[in-house]
PDB file of C-alpha atoms in Angstrom:
ATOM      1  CA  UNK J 272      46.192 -37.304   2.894  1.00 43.00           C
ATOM      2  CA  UNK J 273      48.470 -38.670   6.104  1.00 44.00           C
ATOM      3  CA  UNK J 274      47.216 -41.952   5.141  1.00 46.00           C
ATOM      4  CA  UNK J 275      48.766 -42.821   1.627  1.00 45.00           C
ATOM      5  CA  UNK J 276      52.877 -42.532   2.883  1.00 48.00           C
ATOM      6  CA  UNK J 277      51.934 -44.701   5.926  1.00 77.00           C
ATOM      7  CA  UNK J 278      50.001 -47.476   3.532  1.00 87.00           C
ATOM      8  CA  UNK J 279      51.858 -47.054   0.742  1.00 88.00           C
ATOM      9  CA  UNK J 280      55.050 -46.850   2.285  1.00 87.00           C
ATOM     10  CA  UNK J 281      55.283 -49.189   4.896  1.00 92.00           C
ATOM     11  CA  UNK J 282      58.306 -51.538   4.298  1.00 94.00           C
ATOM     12  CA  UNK J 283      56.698 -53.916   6.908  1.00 95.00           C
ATOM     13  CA  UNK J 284      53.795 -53.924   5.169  1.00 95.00           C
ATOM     14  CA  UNK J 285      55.249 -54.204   1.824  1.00 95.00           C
ATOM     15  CA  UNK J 286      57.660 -57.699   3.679  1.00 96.00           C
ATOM     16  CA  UNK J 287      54.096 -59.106   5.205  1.00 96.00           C
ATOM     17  CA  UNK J 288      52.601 -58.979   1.783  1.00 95.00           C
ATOM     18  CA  UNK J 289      55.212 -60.995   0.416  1.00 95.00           C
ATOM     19  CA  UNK J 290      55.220 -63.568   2.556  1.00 95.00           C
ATOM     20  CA  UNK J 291      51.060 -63.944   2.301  1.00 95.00           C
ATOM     21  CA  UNK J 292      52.104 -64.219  -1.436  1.00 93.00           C
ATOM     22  CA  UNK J 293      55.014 -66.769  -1.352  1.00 92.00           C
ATOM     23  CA  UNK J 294      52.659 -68.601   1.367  1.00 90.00           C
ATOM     24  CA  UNK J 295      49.850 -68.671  -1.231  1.00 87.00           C
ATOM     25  CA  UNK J 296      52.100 -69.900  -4.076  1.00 87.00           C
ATOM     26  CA  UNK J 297      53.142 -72.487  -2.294  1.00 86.00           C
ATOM     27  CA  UNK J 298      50.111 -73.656  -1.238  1.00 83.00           C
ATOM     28  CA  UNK J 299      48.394 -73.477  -4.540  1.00 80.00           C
ATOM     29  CA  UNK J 300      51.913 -74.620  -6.272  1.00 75.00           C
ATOM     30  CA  UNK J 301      50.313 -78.022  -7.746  1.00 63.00           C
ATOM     31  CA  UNK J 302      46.909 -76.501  -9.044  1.00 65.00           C
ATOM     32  CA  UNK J 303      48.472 -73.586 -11.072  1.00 67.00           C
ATOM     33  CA  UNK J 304      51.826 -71.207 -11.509  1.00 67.00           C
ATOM     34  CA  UNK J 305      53.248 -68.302  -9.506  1.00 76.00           C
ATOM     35  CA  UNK J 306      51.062 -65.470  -8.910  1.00 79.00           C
ATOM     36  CA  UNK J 307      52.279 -62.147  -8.874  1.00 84.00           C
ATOM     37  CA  UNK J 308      49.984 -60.668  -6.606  1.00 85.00           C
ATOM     38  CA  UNK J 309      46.599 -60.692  -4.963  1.00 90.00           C
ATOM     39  CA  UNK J 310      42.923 -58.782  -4.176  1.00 89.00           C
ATOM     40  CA  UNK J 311      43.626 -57.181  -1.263  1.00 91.00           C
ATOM     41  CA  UNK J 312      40.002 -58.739  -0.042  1.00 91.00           C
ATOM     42  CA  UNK J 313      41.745 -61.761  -0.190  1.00 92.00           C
ATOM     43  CA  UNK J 314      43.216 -60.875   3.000  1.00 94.00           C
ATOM     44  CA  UNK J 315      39.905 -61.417   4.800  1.00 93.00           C
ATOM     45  CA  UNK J 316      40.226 -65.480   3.719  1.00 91.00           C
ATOM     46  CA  UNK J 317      43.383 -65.768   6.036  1.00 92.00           C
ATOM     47  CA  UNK J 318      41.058 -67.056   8.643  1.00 86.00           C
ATOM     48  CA  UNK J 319      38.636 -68.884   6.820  1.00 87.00           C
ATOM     49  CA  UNK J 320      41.482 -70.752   5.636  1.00 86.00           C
ATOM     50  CA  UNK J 321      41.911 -73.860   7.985  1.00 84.00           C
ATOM     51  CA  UNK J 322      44.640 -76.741   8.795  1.00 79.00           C
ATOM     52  CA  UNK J 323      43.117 -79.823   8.127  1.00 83.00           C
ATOM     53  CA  UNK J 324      42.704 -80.796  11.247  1.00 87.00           C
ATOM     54  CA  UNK J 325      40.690 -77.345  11.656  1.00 83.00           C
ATOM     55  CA  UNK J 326      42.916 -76.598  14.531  1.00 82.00           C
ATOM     56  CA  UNK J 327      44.716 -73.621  12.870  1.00 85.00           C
ATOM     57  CA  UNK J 328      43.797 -70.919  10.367  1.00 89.00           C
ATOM     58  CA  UNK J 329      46.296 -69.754   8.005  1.00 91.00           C
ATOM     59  CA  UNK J 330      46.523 -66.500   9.740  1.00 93.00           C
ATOM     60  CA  UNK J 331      47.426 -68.371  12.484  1.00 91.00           C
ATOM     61  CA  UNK J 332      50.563 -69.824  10.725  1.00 91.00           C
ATOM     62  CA  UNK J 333      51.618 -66.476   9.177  1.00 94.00           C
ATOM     63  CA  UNK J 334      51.726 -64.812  12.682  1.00 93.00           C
ATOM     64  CA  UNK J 335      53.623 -68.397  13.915  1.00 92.00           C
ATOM     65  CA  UNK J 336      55.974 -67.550  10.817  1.00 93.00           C
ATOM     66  CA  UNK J 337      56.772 -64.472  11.132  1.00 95.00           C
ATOM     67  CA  UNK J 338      57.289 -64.444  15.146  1.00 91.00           C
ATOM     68  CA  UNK J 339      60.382 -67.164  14.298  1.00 92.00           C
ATOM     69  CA  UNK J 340      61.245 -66.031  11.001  1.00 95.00           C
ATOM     70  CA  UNK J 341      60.504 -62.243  10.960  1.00 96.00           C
ATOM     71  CA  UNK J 342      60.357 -61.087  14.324  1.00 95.00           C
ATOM     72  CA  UNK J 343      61.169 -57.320  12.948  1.00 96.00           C
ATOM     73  CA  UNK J 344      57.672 -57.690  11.329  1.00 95.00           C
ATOM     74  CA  UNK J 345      55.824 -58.938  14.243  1.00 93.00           C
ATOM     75  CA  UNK J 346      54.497 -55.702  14.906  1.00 93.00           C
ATOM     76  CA  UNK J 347      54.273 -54.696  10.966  1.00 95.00           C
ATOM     77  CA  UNK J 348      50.871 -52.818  11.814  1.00 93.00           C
ATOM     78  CA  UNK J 349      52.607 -49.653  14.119  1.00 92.00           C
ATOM     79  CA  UNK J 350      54.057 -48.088  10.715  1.00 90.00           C
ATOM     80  CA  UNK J 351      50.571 -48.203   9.991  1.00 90.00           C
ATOM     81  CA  UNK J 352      49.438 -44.851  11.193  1.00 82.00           C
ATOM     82  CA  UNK J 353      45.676 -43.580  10.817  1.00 86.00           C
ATOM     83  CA  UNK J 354      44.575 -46.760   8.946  1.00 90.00           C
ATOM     84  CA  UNK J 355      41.719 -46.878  11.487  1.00 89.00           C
ATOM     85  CA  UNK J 356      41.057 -43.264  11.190  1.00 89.00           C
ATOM     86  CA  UNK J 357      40.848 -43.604   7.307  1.00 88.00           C
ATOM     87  CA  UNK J 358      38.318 -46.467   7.450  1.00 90.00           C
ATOM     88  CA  UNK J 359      35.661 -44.438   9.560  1.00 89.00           C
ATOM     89  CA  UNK J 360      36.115 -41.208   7.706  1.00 88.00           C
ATOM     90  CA  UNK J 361      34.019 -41.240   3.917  1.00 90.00           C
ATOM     91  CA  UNK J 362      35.892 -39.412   1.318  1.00 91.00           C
ATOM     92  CA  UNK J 363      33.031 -40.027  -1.126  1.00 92.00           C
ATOM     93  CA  UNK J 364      31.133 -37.871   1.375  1.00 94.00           C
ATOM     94  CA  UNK J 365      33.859 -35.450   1.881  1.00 94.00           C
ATOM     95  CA  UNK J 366      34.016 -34.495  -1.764  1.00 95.00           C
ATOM     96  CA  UNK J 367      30.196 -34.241  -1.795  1.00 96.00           C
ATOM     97  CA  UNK J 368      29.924 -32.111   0.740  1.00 97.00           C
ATOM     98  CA  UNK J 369      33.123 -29.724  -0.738  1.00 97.00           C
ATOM     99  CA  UNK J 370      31.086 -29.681  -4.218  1.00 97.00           C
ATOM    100  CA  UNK J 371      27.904 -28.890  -2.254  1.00 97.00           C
ATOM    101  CA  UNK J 372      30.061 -25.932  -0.520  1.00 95.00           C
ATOM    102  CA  UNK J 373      31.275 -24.452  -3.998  1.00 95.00           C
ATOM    103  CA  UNK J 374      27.805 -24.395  -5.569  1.00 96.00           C
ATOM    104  CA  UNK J 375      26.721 -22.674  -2.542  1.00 93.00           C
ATOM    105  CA  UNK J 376      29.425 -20.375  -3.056  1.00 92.00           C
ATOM    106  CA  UNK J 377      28.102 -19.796  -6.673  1.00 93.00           C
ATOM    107  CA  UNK J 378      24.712 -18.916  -5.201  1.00 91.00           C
ATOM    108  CA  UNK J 379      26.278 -15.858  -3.209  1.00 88.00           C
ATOM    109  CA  UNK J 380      28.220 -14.970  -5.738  1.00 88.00           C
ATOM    110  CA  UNK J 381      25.763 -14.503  -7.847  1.00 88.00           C
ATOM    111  CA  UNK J 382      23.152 -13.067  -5.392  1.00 85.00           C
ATOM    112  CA  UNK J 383      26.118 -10.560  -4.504  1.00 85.00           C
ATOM    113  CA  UNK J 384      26.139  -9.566  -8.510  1.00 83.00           C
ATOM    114  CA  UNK J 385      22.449  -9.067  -9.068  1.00 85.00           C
ATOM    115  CA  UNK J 386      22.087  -6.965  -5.496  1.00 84.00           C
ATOM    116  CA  UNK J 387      24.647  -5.347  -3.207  1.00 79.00           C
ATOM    117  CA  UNK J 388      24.617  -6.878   0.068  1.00 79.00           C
ATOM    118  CA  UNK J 389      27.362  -5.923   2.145  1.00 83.00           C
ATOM    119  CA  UNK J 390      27.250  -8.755   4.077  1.00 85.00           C
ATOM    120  CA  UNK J 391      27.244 -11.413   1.507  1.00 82.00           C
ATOM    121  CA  UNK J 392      30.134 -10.011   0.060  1.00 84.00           C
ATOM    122  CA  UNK J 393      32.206  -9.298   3.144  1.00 86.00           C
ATOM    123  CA  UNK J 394      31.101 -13.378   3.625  1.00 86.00           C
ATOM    124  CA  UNK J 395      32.683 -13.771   0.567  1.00 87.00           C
ATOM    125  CA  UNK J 396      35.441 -11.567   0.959  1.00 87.00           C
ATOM    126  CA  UNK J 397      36.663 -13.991   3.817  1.00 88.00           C
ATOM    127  CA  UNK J 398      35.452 -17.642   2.326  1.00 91.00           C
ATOM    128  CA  UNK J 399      36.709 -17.615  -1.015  1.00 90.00           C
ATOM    129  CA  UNK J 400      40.510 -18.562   0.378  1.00 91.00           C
ATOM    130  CA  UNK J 401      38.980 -20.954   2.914  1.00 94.00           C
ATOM    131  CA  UNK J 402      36.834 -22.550   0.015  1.00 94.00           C
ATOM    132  CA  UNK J 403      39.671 -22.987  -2.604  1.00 95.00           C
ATOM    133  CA  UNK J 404      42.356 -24.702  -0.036  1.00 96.00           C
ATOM    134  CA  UNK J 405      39.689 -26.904   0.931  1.00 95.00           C
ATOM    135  CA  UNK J 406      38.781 -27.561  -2.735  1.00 96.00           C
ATOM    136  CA  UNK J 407      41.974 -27.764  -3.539  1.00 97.00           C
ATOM    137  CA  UNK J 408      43.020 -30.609  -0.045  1.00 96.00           C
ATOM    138  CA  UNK J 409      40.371 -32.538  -1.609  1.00 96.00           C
ATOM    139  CA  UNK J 410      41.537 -32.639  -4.523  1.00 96.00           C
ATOM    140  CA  UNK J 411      45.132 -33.685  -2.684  1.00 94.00           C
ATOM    141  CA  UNK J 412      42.870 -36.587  -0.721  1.00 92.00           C
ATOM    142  CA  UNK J 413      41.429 -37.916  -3.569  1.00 94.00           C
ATOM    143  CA  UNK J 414      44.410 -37.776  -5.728  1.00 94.00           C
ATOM    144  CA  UNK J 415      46.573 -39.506  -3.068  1.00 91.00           C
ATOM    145  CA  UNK J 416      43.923 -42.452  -2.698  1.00 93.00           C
ATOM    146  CA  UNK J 417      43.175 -42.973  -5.946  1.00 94.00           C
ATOM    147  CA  UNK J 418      47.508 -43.487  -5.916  1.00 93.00           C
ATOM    148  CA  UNK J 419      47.604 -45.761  -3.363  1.00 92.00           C
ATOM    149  CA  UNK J 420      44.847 -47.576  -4.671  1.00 94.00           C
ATOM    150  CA  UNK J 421      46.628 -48.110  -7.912  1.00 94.00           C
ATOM    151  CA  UNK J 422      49.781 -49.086  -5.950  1.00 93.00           C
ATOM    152  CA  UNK J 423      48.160 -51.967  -4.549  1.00 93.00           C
ATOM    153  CA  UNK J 424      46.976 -53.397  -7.768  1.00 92.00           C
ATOM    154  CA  UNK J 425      43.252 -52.150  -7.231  1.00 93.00           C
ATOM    155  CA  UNK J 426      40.543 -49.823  -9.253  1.00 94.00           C
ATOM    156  CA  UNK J 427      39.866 -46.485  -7.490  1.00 92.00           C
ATOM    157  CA  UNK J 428      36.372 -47.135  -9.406  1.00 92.00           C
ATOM    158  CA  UNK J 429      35.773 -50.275  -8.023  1.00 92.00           C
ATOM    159  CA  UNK J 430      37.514 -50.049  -4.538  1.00 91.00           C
ATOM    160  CA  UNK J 431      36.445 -46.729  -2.667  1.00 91.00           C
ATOM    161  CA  UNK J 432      37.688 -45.621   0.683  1.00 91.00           C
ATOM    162  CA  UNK J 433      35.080 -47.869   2.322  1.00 90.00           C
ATOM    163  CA  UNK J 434      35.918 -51.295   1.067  1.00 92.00           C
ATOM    164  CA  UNK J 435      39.829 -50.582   0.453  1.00 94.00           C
ATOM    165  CA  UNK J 436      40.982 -49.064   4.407  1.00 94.00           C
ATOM    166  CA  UNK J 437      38.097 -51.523   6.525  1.00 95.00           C
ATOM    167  CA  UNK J 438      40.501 -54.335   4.441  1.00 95.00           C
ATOM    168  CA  UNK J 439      43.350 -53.561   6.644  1.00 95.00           C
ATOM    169  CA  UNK J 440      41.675 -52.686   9.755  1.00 95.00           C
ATOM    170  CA  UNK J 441      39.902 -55.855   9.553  1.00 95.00           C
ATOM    171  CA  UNK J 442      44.053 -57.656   8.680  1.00 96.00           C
ATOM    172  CA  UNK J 443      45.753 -55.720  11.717  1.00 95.00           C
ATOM    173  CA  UNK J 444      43.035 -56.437  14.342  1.00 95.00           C
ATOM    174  CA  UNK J 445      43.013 -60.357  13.316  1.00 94.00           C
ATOM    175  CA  UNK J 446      46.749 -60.685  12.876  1.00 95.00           C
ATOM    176  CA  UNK J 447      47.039 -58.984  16.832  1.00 94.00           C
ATOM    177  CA  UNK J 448      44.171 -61.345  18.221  1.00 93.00           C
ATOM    178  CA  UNK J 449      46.504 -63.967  16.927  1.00 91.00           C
ATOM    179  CA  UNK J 450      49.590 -62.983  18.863  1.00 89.00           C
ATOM    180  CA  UNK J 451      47.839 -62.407  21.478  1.00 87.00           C
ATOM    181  CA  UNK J 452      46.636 -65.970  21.032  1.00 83.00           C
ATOM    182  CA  UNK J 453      50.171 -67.065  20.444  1.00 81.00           C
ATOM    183  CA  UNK J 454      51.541 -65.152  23.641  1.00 76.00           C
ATOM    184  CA  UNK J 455      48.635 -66.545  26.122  1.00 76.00           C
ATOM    185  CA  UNK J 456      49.400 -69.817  24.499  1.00 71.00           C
ATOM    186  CA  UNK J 457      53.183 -69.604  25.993  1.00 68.00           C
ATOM    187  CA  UNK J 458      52.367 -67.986  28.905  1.00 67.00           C
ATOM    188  CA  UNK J 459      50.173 -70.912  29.918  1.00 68.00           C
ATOM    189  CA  UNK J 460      52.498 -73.393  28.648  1.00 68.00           C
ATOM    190  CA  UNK J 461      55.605 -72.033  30.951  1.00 70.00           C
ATOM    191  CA  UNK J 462      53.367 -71.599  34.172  1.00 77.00           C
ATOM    192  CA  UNK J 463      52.281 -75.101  33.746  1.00 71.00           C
ATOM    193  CA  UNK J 464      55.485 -76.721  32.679  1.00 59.00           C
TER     194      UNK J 464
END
């Protein structure tokens, strides 16, 4: 799967996860210890978490922090390759559909054994190799989520493909509406001053 060494991999990614968490401990510092980590999911509360003046989510402030701070992680989300792609596309479904294929496959076969149709078996003559790679890449796909998965802390059980890529989408296109918030906010500041 393209998707897992981009995810998993990402040293950006990896650095922008970090600060959420040191951000996090720091906020929640008097009310309990360190964390270690968090639910990815709990990356969707970045901007439902407000200043209290409501002016400011805490998105907001990590994009703020990371444009002084980090500026090498501003754009954290281009080493993130095909995240998009992953959150449309159901594995769950691919895998069905592969199963469905090699049952079908069973069928001939077995039509093929009980009478001899040239055709069916010339059809299986050229499937069989086409069926076991693609058996075999799904196998690959699933393996390689149900890693990444893992790597971030989550249950492959619990967290399929469609809850666990939509996570980051859903990060990435916030974090960019806030720099472009944060560049439209200079931009208007330097015409006008």
């Amino acid at each position: 799967m393209i998707l897992r060494p981009s995810v998993k991999s990402s040293p950006k990614l990896k650095r922008m996860l970090e600060i959420i968490l040191a951000l996090g401990n720091y906020m929640n510092s008097s009310k309990r210890g360190s964390v270690y980590g968090f639910k990815l999911q709990s990356l969707d509360l970045l901007l439902d978490t407000k200043s209290t003046d409501r002016k400011m989510t805490l998105l907001h402030y990590i994009a703020l922090i990371v444009k002084e701070k980090y500026p090498e992680l501003a754009n954290f989300f281009n080493e993130l390759h095909f995240v998009d792609k992953a959150a449309a596309v159901s594995l769950e479904n691919v895998l069905l559909d592969v199963k469905e294929l090699g049952k079908g496959m069973e069928l001939i076969r077995r039509e093929c054994s009980l009478h001899d149709h040239a055709v069916l078996k010339n059809f299986l003559q050229s499937s069989d190799q086409q069926l076991d790679k693609l058996q075999k890449d799904a196998k690959t796909a699933e393996e390689a989520f149900n890693a990444v998965v893992m790597y971030f802390g989550e249950s492959p059980k619990t967290t399929p493909p469609s809850v666990f890529f939509p996570v980051f989408v859903r990060f990435i296109k916030a974090y960019k509406v806030q720099l472009y918030y944060q560049a439209s906010h200079i931009m208007a500041w330097k015409i006008s001053g």
